[in-house]
Short mmCIF file of N, CA, C and O in Angstrom, two decimals:
data_model
loop_
_atom_site.label_atom_id
_atom_site.label_comp_id
_atom_site.label_asym_id
_atom_site.label_seq_id
_atom_site.Cartn_x
_atom_site.Cartn_y
_atom_site.Cartn_z
N UNK A 580 -4.65 45.86 213.94
CA UNK A 580 -6.02 46.25 214.23
C UNK A 580 -6.37 47.45 213.34
O UNK A 580 -5.68 48.45 213.33
N UNK A 581 -7.44 47.30 212.62
CA UNK A 581 -7.84 48.38 211.72
C UNK A 581 -8.82 49.33 212.40
O UNK A 581 -9.26 49.10 213.51
N UNK A 582 -9.14 50.40 211.70
CA UNK A 582 -10.01 51.44 212.25
C UNK A 582 -11.41 50.91 212.52
O UNK A 582 -12.05 51.32 213.49
N UNK A 583 -11.89 50.00 211.69
CA UNK A 583 -13.22 49.44 211.89
C UNK A 583 -13.34 48.68 213.20
O UNK A 583 -14.35 48.78 213.91
N UNK A 584 -12.31 47.92 213.55
CA UNK A 584 -12.31 47.17 214.80
C UNK A 584 -12.30 48.11 216.00
O UNK A 584 -12.98 47.85 217.00
N UNK A 585 -11.57 49.19 215.91
CA UNK A 585 -11.53 50.16 217.00
C UNK A 585 -12.90 50.81 217.18
O UNK A 585 -13.37 50.99 218.31
N UNK A 586 -13.55 51.13 216.07
CA UNK A 586 -14.88 51.74 216.15
C UNK A 586 -15.87 50.77 216.78
O UNK A 586 -16.69 51.16 217.61
N UNK A 587 -15.79 49.48 216.43
CA UNK A 587 -16.68 48.48 217.02
C UNK A 587 -16.42 48.38 218.52
O UNK A 587 -17.37 48.31 219.31
N UNK A 588 -15.16 48.38 218.93
CA UNK A 588 -14.81 48.34 220.36
C UNK A 588 -15.43 49.52 221.09
O UNK A 588 -15.98 49.37 222.18
N UNK A 589 -15.34 50.71 220.50
CA UNK A 589 -15.89 51.90 221.13
C UNK A 589 -17.41 51.84 221.22
O UNK A 589 -17.99 52.23 222.25
N UNK A 590 -18.05 51.34 220.18
CA UNK A 590 -19.51 51.23 220.21
C UNK A 590 -19.96 50.22 221.25
O UNK A 590 -20.86 50.49 222.06
N UNK A 591 -19.33 49.05 221.26
CA UNK A 591 -19.67 48.02 222.26
C UNK A 591 -19.38 48.53 223.66
O UNK A 591 -20.18 48.36 224.58
N UNK A 592 -18.25 49.19 223.84
CA UNK A 592 -17.90 49.76 225.14
C UNK A 592 -18.88 50.82 225.59
O UNK A 592 -19.26 50.86 226.76
N UNK A 593 -19.32 51.66 224.67
CA UNK A 593 -20.28 52.71 225.01
C UNK A 593 -21.61 52.12 225.43
O UNK A 593 -22.20 52.52 226.44
N UNK A 594 -22.10 51.14 224.68
CA UNK A 594 -23.37 50.52 225.00
C UNK A 594 -23.28 49.77 226.32
O UNK A 594 -24.15 49.89 227.19
N UNK A 595 -22.21 49.00 226.49
CA UNK A 595 -22.04 48.23 227.73
C UNK A 595 -21.87 49.16 228.93
O UNK A 595 -22.45 48.91 229.99
N UNK A 596 -21.11 50.22 228.78
CA UNK A 596 -20.94 51.18 229.87
C UNK A 596 -22.24 51.89 230.22
O UNK A 596 -22.54 52.10 231.39
N UNK A 597 -23.02 52.24 229.20
CA UNK A 597 -24.31 52.87 229.44
C UNK A 597 -25.25 51.91 230.18
O UNK A 597 -25.91 52.30 231.14
N UNK A 598 -25.31 50.65 229.72
CA UNK A 598 -26.14 49.65 230.40
C UNK A 598 -25.71 49.47 231.85
O UNK A 598 -26.54 49.41 232.75
N UNK A 599 -24.40 49.39 232.07
CA UNK A 599 -23.90 49.22 233.43
C UNK A 599 -24.24 50.42 234.29
O UNK A 599 -24.60 50.27 235.46
N UNK A 600 -24.15 51.63 233.73
CA UNK A 600 -24.51 52.83 234.47
C UNK A 600 -25.99 52.85 234.83
O UNK A 600 -26.37 53.36 235.88
N UNK A 601 -26.84 52.28 233.96
CA UNK A 601 -28.27 52.21 234.25
C UNK A 601 -28.56 51.17 235.33
O UNK A 601 -29.46 51.36 236.14
N UNK A 602 -27.81 50.07 235.33
CA UNK A 602 -28.04 48.99 236.29
C UNK A 602 -27.51 49.38 237.67
O UNK A 602 -28.18 49.19 238.68
N UNK A 603 -26.30 49.93 237.71
CA UNK A 603 -25.68 50.35 238.97
C UNK A 603 -25.95 51.84 239.14
O UNK A 603 -25.25 52.67 238.59
N UNK A 604 -26.99 52.15 239.87
CA UNK A 604 -27.39 53.55 240.04
C UNK A 604 -26.30 54.35 240.75
O UNK A 604 -25.72 53.90 241.73
N UNK A 605 -26.01 55.52 240.21
CA UNK A 605 -25.00 56.39 240.80
C UNK A 605 -23.59 55.97 240.47
O UNK A 605 -22.64 56.52 241.00
N UNK A 606 -23.42 55.01 239.58
CA UNK A 606 -22.09 54.52 239.26
C UNK A 606 -21.56 55.00 237.93
O UNK A 606 -20.48 54.63 237.53
N UNK A 607 -22.34 55.80 237.20
CA UNK A 607 -21.91 56.25 235.89
C UNK A 607 -20.80 57.29 235.96
O UNK A 607 -20.66 58.01 236.94
N UNK A 608 -20.01 57.36 234.90
CA UNK A 608 -18.89 58.30 234.83
C UNK A 608 -18.99 59.20 233.62
O UNK A 608 -17.99 59.72 233.16
N UNK A 609 -20.17 59.40 233.06
CA UNK A 609 -20.31 60.18 231.85
C UNK A 609 -20.02 59.32 230.63
O UNK A 609 -19.64 58.16 230.74
N UNK A 610 -20.18 59.89 229.45
CA UNK A 610 -20.04 59.12 228.22
C UNK A 610 -18.65 58.52 228.06
O UNK A 610 -18.50 57.32 227.86
N UNK A 611 -17.62 59.33 228.16
CA UNK A 611 -16.26 58.83 227.96
C UNK A 611 -15.87 57.84 229.06
O UNK A 611 -15.28 56.80 228.78
N UNK A 612 -16.23 58.15 230.28
CA UNK A 612 -15.95 57.23 231.38
C UNK A 612 -16.68 55.91 231.23
O UNK A 612 -16.12 54.85 231.51
N UNK A 613 -17.92 55.96 230.76
CA UNK A 613 -18.68 54.74 230.54
C UNK A 613 -18.10 53.90 229.41
O UNK A 613 -18.13 52.67 229.47
N UNK A 614 -17.55 54.54 228.38
CA UNK A 614 -16.89 53.80 227.31
C UNK A 614 -15.68 53.06 227.88
O UNK A 614 -15.47 51.88 227.61
N UNK A 615 -14.90 53.76 228.69
CA UNK A 615 -13.72 53.14 229.30
C UNK A 615 -14.14 52.00 230.22
O UNK A 615 -13.56 50.90 230.17
N UNK A 616 -15.17 52.21 231.04
CA UNK A 616 -15.66 51.16 231.93
C UNK A 616 -16.18 49.98 231.11
O UNK A 616 -15.96 48.82 231.47
N UNK A 617 -16.86 50.25 230.00
CA UNK A 617 -17.35 49.19 229.14
C UNK A 617 -16.23 48.37 228.53
O UNK A 617 -16.31 47.13 228.45
N UNK A 618 -15.17 49.02 228.09
CA UNK A 618 -14.02 48.30 227.51
C UNK A 618 -13.31 47.50 228.59
O UNK A 618 -12.95 46.33 228.38
N UNK A 619 -13.11 48.09 229.77
CA UNK A 619 -12.51 47.34 230.88
C UNK A 619 -13.42 46.18 231.27
O UNK A 619 -12.94 45.07 231.53
N UNK A 620 -14.72 46.41 231.26
CA UNK A 620 -15.67 45.35 231.55
C UNK A 620 -15.61 44.22 230.55
O UNK A 620 -15.75 43.05 230.90
N UNK A 621 -15.37 44.57 229.29
CA UNK A 621 -15.23 43.53 228.26
C UNK A 621 -14.01 42.67 228.53
O UNK A 621 -14.06 41.44 228.37
N UNK A 622 -12.93 43.28 228.95
CA UNK A 622 -11.72 42.53 229.28
C UNK A 622 -11.97 41.64 230.50
O UNK A 622 -11.62 40.45 230.50
N UNK A 623 -12.61 42.20 231.53
CA UNK A 623 -12.92 41.42 232.73
C UNK A 623 -13.84 40.25 232.39
O UNK A 623 -13.59 39.12 232.80
N UNK A 624 -14.88 40.52 231.62
CA UNK A 624 -15.82 39.45 231.25
C UNK A 624 -15.15 38.42 230.34
O UNK A 624 -15.43 37.23 230.45
N UNK A 625 -14.27 38.88 229.46
CA UNK A 625 -13.55 37.96 228.58
C UNK A 625 -12.67 37.00 229.36
O UNK A 625 -12.42 35.87 228.92
N UNK A 626 -12.19 37.41 230.52
CA UNK A 626 -11.39 36.53 231.36
C UNK A 626 -12.26 35.73 232.31
O UNK A 626 -12.07 34.52 232.48
N UNK A 627 -13.22 36.37 232.95
CA UNK A 627 -13.98 35.76 234.05
C UNK A 627 -15.05 34.77 233.58
O UNK A 627 -15.18 33.68 234.14
N UNK A 628 -15.84 35.15 232.58
CA UNK A 628 -16.95 34.30 232.17
C UNK A 628 -16.51 32.93 231.65
O UNK A 628 -17.09 31.92 232.07
N UNK A 629 -15.51 32.82 230.78
CA UNK A 629 -15.07 31.48 230.38
C UNK A 629 -14.49 30.67 231.56
O UNK A 629 -14.65 29.46 231.63
N UNK A 630 -13.85 31.37 232.50
CA UNK A 630 -13.31 30.71 233.68
C UNK A 630 -14.43 30.08 234.51
O UNK A 630 -14.27 29.03 235.11
N UNK A 631 -15.60 30.74 234.52
CA UNK A 631 -16.76 30.22 235.24
C UNK A 631 -17.58 29.25 234.41
O UNK A 631 -18.58 28.71 234.87
N UNK A 632 -17.19 29.04 233.15
CA UNK A 632 -17.89 28.11 232.27
C UNK A 632 -19.11 28.72 231.60
O UNK A 632 -20.00 28.00 231.15
N UNK A 633 -19.17 30.04 231.51
CA UNK A 633 -20.31 30.73 230.90
C UNK A 633 -19.92 31.16 229.50
O UNK A 633 -18.93 31.86 229.30
N UNK A 634 -20.72 30.74 228.50
CA UNK A 634 -20.48 31.13 227.12
C UNK A 634 -21.81 31.59 226.52
O UNK A 634 -22.74 30.80 226.40
N UNK A 635 -21.90 32.85 226.18
CA UNK A 635 -23.14 33.40 225.63
C UNK A 635 -23.18 33.32 224.12
O UNK A 635 -24.15 33.76 223.51
N UNK A 636 -22.16 32.79 223.49
CA UNK A 636 -22.13 32.68 222.04
C UNK A 636 -21.33 33.81 221.41
O UNK A 636 -20.62 34.54 222.08
N UNK A 637 -21.47 33.94 220.10
CA UNK A 637 -20.74 34.96 219.38
C UNK A 637 -21.68 36.03 218.86
O UNK A 637 -22.90 35.97 219.05
N UNK A 638 -21.13 37.02 218.24
CA UNK A 638 -21.93 38.09 217.66
C UNK A 638 -21.92 39.34 218.50
O UNK A 638 -21.40 39.38 219.62
N UNK A 639 -22.50 40.37 217.93
CA UNK A 639 -22.48 41.69 218.56
C UNK A 639 -23.32 41.72 219.84
O UNK A 639 -22.89 42.30 220.84
N UNK A 640 -24.50 41.10 219.83
CA UNK A 640 -25.37 41.13 221.01
C UNK A 640 -24.69 40.41 222.18
O UNK A 640 -24.70 40.90 223.31
N UNK A 641 -24.09 39.26 221.91
CA UNK A 641 -23.39 38.52 222.97
C UNK A 641 -22.21 39.33 223.49
O UNK A 641 -21.94 39.33 224.70
N UNK A 642 -21.50 40.04 222.61
CA UNK A 642 -20.38 40.87 223.04
C UNK A 642 -20.86 42.00 223.94
O UNK A 642 -20.23 42.33 224.95
N UNK A 643 -22.01 42.60 223.61
CA UNK A 643 -22.55 43.68 224.43
C UNK A 643 -22.98 43.15 225.79
O UNK A 643 -22.71 43.76 226.82
N UNK A 644 -23.64 41.99 225.81
CA UNK A 644 -24.07 41.41 227.08
C UNK A 644 -22.86 41.03 227.93
O UNK A 644 -22.83 41.33 229.13
N UNK A 645 -21.87 40.38 227.33
CA UNK A 645 -20.63 40.05 228.06
C UNK A 645 -19.99 41.31 228.64
O UNK A 645 -19.62 41.35 229.82
N UNK A 646 -19.85 42.32 227.80
CA UNK A 646 -19.21 43.56 228.24
C UNK A 646 -20.02 44.25 229.34
O UNK A 646 -19.45 44.81 230.28
N UNK A 647 -21.34 44.21 229.22
CA UNK A 647 -22.18 44.84 230.24
C UNK A 647 -22.05 44.12 231.57
O UNK A 647 -21.98 44.76 232.62
N UNK A 648 -21.99 42.79 231.54
CA UNK A 648 -21.78 42.03 232.78
C UNK A 648 -20.46 42.43 233.42
O UNK A 648 -20.38 42.70 234.62
N UNK A 649 -19.40 42.47 232.63
CA UNK A 649 -18.10 42.88 233.15
C UNK A 649 -18.09 44.32 233.64
O UNK A 649 -17.51 44.63 234.68
N UNK A 650 -18.77 45.21 232.91
CA UNK A 650 -18.81 46.61 233.31
C UNK A 650 -19.58 46.79 234.61
O UNK A 650 -19.21 47.62 235.45
N UNK A 651 -20.66 46.02 234.80
CA UNK A 651 -21.40 46.08 236.07
C UNK A 651 -20.48 45.65 237.21
O UNK A 651 -20.44 46.29 238.27
N UNK A 652 -19.73 44.57 237.00
CA UNK A 652 -18.78 44.12 238.03
C UNK A 652 -17.75 45.20 238.34
O UNK A 652 -17.46 45.48 239.50
N UNK A 653 -17.23 45.84 237.30
CA UNK A 653 -16.24 46.90 237.50
C UNK A 653 -16.86 48.07 238.25
O UNK A 653 -16.26 48.60 239.19
N UNK A 654 -18.08 48.48 237.88
CA UNK A 654 -18.73 49.60 238.56
C UNK A 654 -19.03 49.29 240.01
O UNK A 654 -18.88 50.15 240.88
N UNK A 655 -19.46 48.06 240.30
CA UNK A 655 -19.74 47.67 241.69
C UNK A 655 -18.44 47.74 242.51
O UNK A 655 -18.43 48.27 243.62
N UNK A 656 -17.36 47.23 241.95
CA UNK A 656 -16.07 47.25 242.67
C UNK A 656 -15.61 48.69 242.88
O UNK A 656 -15.17 49.06 243.97
N UNK A 657 -15.72 49.52 241.83
CA UNK A 657 -15.31 50.92 241.96
C UNK A 657 -16.18 51.64 242.99
O UNK A 657 -15.66 52.43 243.80
N UNK A 658 -17.48 51.38 242.99
CA UNK A 658 -18.37 52.01 243.98
C UNK A 658 -18.01 51.59 245.40
O UNK A 658 -18.05 52.42 246.31
N UNK A 659 -17.65 50.33 245.59
CA UNK A 659 -17.26 49.85 246.91
C UNK A 659 -15.95 50.50 247.36
O UNK A 659 -15.81 50.87 248.53
N UNK A 660 -15.03 50.69 246.42
CA UNK A 660 -13.75 51.32 246.77
C UNK A 660 -13.94 52.80 247.07
O UNK A 660 -13.33 53.33 248.00
N UNK A 661 -14.81 53.47 246.31
CA UNK A 661 -15.06 54.90 246.54
C UNK A 661 -15.71 55.14 247.90
O UNK A 661 -15.43 56.14 248.54
N UNK A 662 -16.56 54.22 248.35
CA UNK A 662 -17.24 54.38 249.65
C UNK A 662 -16.31 54.10 250.81
O UNK A 662 -16.54 54.59 251.91
N UNK A 663 -15.27 53.31 250.60
CA UNK A 663 -14.37 52.92 251.70
C UNK A 663 -13.41 54.02 252.05
O UNK A 663 -13.21 54.99 251.48
#
């Protein structure tokens, strides 16, 4: 994995985490936390969406949407665990 791929992961993670933080009110973790949530969301979406038969296509926009969906799921789960 080269440096360019890592930078793309961080950018996609940051955007997806920011979107998830905007969708799930009160679920944001700051910039670094949102990047981490976005990357974890990308992994979750990469596993879950194909399992459900959902394919948004390729490219950067599809990666951001996939990651944001996964990040929202991660934030909802984390919010539920924090409240319990």
